Short mmCIF file of C-alpha atoms in Angstrom, two decimals:
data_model
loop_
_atom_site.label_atom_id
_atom_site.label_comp_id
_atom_site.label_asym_id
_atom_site.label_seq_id
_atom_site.Cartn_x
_atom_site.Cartn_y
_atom_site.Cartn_z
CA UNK A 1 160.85 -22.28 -2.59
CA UNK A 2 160.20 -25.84 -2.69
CA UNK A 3 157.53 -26.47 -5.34
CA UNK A 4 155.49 -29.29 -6.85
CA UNK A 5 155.96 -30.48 -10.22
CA UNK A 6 154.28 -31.94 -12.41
CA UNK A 7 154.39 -33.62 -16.20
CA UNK A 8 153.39 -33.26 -18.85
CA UNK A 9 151.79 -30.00 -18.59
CA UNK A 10 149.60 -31.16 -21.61
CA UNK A 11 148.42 -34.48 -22.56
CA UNK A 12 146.43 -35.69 -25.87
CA UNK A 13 145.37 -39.53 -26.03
CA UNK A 14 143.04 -41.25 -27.77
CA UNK A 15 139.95 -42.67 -26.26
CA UNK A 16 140.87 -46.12 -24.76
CA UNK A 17 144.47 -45.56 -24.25
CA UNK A 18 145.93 -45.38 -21.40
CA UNK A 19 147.55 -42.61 -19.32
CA UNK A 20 150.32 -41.66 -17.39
CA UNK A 21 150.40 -38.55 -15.02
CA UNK A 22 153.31 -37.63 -13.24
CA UNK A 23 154.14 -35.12 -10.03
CA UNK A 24 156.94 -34.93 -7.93
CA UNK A 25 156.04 -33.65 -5.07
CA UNK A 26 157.65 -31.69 -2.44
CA UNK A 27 160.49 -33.08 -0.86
CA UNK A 28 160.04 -34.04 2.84
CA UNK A 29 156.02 -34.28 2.17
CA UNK A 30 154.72 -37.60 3.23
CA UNK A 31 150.96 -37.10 2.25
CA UNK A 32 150.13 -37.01 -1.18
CA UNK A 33 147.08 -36.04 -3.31
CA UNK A 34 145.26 -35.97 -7.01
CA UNK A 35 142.56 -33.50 -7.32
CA UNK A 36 140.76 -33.13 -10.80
CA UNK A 37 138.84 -29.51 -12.45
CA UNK A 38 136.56 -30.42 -15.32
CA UNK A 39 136.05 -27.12 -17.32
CA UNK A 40 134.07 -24.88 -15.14
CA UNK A 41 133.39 -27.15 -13.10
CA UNK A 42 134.84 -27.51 -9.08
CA UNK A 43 138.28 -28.85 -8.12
CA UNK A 44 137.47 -32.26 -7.06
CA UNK A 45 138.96 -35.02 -4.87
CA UNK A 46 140.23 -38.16 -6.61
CA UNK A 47 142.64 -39.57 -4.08
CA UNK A 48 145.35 -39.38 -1.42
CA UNK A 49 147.93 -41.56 -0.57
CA UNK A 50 150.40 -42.01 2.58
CA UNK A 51 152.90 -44.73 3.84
CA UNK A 52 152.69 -46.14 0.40
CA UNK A 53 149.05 -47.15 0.21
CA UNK A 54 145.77 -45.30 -1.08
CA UNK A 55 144.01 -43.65 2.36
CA UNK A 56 140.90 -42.22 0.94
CA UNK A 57 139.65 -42.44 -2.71
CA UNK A 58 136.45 -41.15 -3.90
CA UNK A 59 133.69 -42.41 -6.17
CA UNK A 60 135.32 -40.91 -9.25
CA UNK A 61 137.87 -43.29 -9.23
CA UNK A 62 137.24 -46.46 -10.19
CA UNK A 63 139.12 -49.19 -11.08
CA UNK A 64 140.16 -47.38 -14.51
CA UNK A 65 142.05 -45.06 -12.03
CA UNK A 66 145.58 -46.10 -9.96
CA UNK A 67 148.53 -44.58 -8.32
CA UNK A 68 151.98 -45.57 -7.68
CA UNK A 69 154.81 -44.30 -5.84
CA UNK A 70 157.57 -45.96 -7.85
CA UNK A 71 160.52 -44.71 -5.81
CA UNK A 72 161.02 -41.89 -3.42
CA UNK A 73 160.15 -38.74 -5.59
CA UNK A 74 157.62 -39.86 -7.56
CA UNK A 75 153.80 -40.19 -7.63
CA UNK A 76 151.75 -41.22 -10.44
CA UNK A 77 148.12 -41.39 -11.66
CA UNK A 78 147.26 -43.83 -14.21
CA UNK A 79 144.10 -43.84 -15.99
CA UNK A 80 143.72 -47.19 -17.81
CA UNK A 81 141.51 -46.92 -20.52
CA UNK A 82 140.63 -43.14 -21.20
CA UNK A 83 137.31 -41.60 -21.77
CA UNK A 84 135.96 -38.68 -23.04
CA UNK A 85 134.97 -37.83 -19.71
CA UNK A 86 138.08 -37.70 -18.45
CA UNK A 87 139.26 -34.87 -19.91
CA UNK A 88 140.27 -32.50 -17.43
CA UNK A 89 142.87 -30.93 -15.64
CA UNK A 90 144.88 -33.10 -13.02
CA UNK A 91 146.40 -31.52 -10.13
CA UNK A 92 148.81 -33.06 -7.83
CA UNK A 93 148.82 -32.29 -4.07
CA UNK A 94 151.40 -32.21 -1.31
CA UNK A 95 151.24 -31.88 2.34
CA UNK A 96 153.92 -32.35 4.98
CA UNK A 97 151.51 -32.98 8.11
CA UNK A 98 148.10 -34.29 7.53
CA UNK A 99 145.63 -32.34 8.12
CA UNK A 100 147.63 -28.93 7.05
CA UNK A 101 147.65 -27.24 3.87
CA UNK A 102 148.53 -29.11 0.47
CA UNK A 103 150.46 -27.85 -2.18
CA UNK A 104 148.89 -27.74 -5.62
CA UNK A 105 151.57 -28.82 -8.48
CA UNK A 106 150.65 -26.44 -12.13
CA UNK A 107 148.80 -29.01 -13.62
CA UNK A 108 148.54 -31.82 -16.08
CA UNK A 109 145.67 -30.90 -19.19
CA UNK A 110 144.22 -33.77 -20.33
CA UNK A 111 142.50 -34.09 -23.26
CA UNK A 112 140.78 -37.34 -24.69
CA UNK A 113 139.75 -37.41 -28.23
CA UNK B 1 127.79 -32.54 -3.62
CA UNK B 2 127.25 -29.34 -2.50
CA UNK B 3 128.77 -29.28 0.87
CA UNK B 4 131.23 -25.92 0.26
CA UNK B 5 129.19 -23.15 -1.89
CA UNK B 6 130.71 -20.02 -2.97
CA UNK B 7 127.37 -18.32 -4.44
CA UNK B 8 129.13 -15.23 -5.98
CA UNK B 9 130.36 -16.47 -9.23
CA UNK B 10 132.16 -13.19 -9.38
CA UNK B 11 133.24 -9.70 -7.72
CA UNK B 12 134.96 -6.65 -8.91
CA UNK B 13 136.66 -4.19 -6.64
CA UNK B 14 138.63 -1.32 -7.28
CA UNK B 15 141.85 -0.89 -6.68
CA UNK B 16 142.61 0.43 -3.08
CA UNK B 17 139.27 -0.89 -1.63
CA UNK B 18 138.39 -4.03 0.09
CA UNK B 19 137.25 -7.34 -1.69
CA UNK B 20 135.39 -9.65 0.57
CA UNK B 21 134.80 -13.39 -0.70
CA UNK B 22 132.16 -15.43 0.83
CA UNK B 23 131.89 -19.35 1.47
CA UNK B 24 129.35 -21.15 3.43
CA UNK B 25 129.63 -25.07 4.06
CA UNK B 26 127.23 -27.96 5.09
CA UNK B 27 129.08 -30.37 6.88
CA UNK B 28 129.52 -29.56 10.27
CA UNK B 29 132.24 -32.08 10.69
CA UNK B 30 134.72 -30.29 8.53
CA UNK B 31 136.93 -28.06 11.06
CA UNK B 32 140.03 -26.70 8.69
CA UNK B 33 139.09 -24.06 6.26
CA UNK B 34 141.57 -22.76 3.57
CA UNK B 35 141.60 -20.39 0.41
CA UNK B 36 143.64 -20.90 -2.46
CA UNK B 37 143.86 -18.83 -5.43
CA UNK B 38 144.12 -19.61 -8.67
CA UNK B 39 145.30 -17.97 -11.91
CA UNK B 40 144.42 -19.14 -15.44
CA UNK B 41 146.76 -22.65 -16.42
CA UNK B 42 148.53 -23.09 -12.71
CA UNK B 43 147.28 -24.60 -10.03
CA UNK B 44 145.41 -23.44 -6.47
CA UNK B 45 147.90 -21.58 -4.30
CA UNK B 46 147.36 -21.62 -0.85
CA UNK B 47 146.77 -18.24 0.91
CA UNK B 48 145.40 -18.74 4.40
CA UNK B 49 143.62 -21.24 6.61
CA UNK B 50 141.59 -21.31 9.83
CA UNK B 51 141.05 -23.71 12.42
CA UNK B 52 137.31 -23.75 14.20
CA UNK B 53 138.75 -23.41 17.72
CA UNK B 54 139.63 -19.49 15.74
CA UNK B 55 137.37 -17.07 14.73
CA UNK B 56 139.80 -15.27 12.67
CA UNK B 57 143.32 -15.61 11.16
CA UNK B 58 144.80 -12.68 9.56
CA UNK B 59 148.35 -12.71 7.32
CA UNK B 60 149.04 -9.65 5.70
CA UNK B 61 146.29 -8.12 3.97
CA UNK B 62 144.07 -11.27 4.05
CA UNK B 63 141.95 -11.79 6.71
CA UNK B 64 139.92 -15.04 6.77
CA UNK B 65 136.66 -15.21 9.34
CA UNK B 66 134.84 -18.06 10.47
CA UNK B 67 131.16 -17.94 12.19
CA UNK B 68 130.90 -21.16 12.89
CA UNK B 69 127.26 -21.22 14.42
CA UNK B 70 126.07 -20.11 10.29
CA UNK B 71 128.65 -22.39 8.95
CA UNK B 72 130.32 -19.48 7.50
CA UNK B 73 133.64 -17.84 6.09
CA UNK B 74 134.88 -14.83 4.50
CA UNK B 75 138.20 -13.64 3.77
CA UNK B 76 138.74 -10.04 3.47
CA UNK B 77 141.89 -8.76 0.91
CA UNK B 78 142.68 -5.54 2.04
CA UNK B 79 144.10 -2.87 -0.21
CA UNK B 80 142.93 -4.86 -3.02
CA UNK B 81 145.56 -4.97 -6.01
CA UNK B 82 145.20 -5.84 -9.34
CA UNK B 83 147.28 -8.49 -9.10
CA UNK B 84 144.41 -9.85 -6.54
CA UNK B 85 142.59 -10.89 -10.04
CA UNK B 86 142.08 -14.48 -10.08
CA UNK B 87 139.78 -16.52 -9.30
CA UNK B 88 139.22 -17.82 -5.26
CA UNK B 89 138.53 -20.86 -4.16
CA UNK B 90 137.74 -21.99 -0.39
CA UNK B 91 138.15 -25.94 1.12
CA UNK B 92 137.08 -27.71 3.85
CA UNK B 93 138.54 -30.11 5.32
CA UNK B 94 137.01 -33.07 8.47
CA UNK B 95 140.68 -33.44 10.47
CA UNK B 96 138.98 -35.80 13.21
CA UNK B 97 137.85 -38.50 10.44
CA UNK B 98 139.65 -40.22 8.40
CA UNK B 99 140.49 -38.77 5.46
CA UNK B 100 144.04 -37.98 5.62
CA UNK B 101 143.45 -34.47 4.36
CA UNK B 102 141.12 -34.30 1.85
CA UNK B 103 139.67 -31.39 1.00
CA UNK B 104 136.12 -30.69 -0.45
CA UNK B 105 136.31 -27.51 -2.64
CA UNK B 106 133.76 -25.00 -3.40
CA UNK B 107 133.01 -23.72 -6.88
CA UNK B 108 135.26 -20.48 -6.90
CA UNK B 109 134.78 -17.04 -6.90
CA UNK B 110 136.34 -14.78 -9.86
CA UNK B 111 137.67 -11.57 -8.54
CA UNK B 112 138.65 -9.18 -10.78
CA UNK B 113 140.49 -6.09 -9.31
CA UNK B 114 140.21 -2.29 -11.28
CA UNK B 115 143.27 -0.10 -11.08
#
């Protein structure tokens, strides 16, 4: 079953530094999605993305935050100068129509020290 | 943002019997509801959605309801298993805006199912 994937499954930086996050997601998907989970907190919307440009972004991110579709299986979340507060875990998001369930990639924990 | 609350934290249900799992929402422009389920160090999987022209969607032993007049859903797992136990999490989703599928998330229910 075609799943999304994404890496690394763990990430340690240093505060300042900046981050890469990578998914590839499903195949023939066309809509594409980061969601973040602070610890025990709610999975929240950070962004989607379709026809190669951002669609809807919320107030989390800022211009510390961008993504990039570098060719045609990648998608990637950049965080340019970490914070402690980002430390969370990043999921990545699929969907093949909009407006119909996404699929959730395993996650990327992030951890700024 | 509260605008999807799950206000059970947590259920248990033995094995056998029937877990319910309750979300109410705010916005009354969201009109696709899903649950996804989530074990510890993976991410949500989908189980089920529900469109508000439906007032129920059913797939196996999960059965999702929407009352749409007290902004509500519930899916229903019926036998519960133990391999039910995770934790739940319903979304909501405006498809007439603009927002290319977002979906706003509530907090999460932990079920934990006794053999």
């Amino acid at each position: 079953e075609p799943e999304v994937t994404q890496t690394p499954s763990h990430q340690v930086t240093q505060m300042g530094q900046e981050v890469i996050l990578r998914c590839v997601p499903i195949s023939n998907h066309l809509y594409f999605y980061w969601y973040r989970q602070i610890l025990g907190q709610k999975v929240e919307f950070l962004v989607s993305f379709y026809n190669n440009e951002i669609s809807e972004k919320s107030e989390i991110f800022d211009d510390q935050f961008s993504v990039e579709r570098p060719d045609g299986s990648n998608f990637t979340l950049k965080i340019r100068s970490t914070k402690l507060e980002d430390s969370a875990m990043y999921f990545c998001a699929s969907s093949g129509q909009v407006n119909t369930e996404a699929f959730f990639g395993q996650g990327t924990r992030l951890t700024v020290v | 943002d509260q605008q999807v609350k799950q206000n059970s934290p947590s259920l248990s249900v033995q094995e056998g019997r029937i877990s319910i799992l309750n979300c109410d929402y705010t916005n009354s422009m969201f009109d696709y509801f899903l649950w996804y389920k989530k074990y510890p160090a993976e991410g949500p999987t989908f189980l089920i959605s529900i469109s508000s022209i439906k007032d129920k969607n059913e797939d196996g032993r999960f059965t999702v309801f929407l009352n749409k007049s007290a902004k509500h859903l519930s899916l229903h797992i019926v036998p519960s298993q133990p391999g039910d136990s995770a934790v739940y999490f319903c979304a909501a989703s405006d498809t007439g805006g603009t927002s290319y599928g977002k979906l706003t998330f509530g907090q999460g229910t932990i079920l934990t199912v006794h053999p």
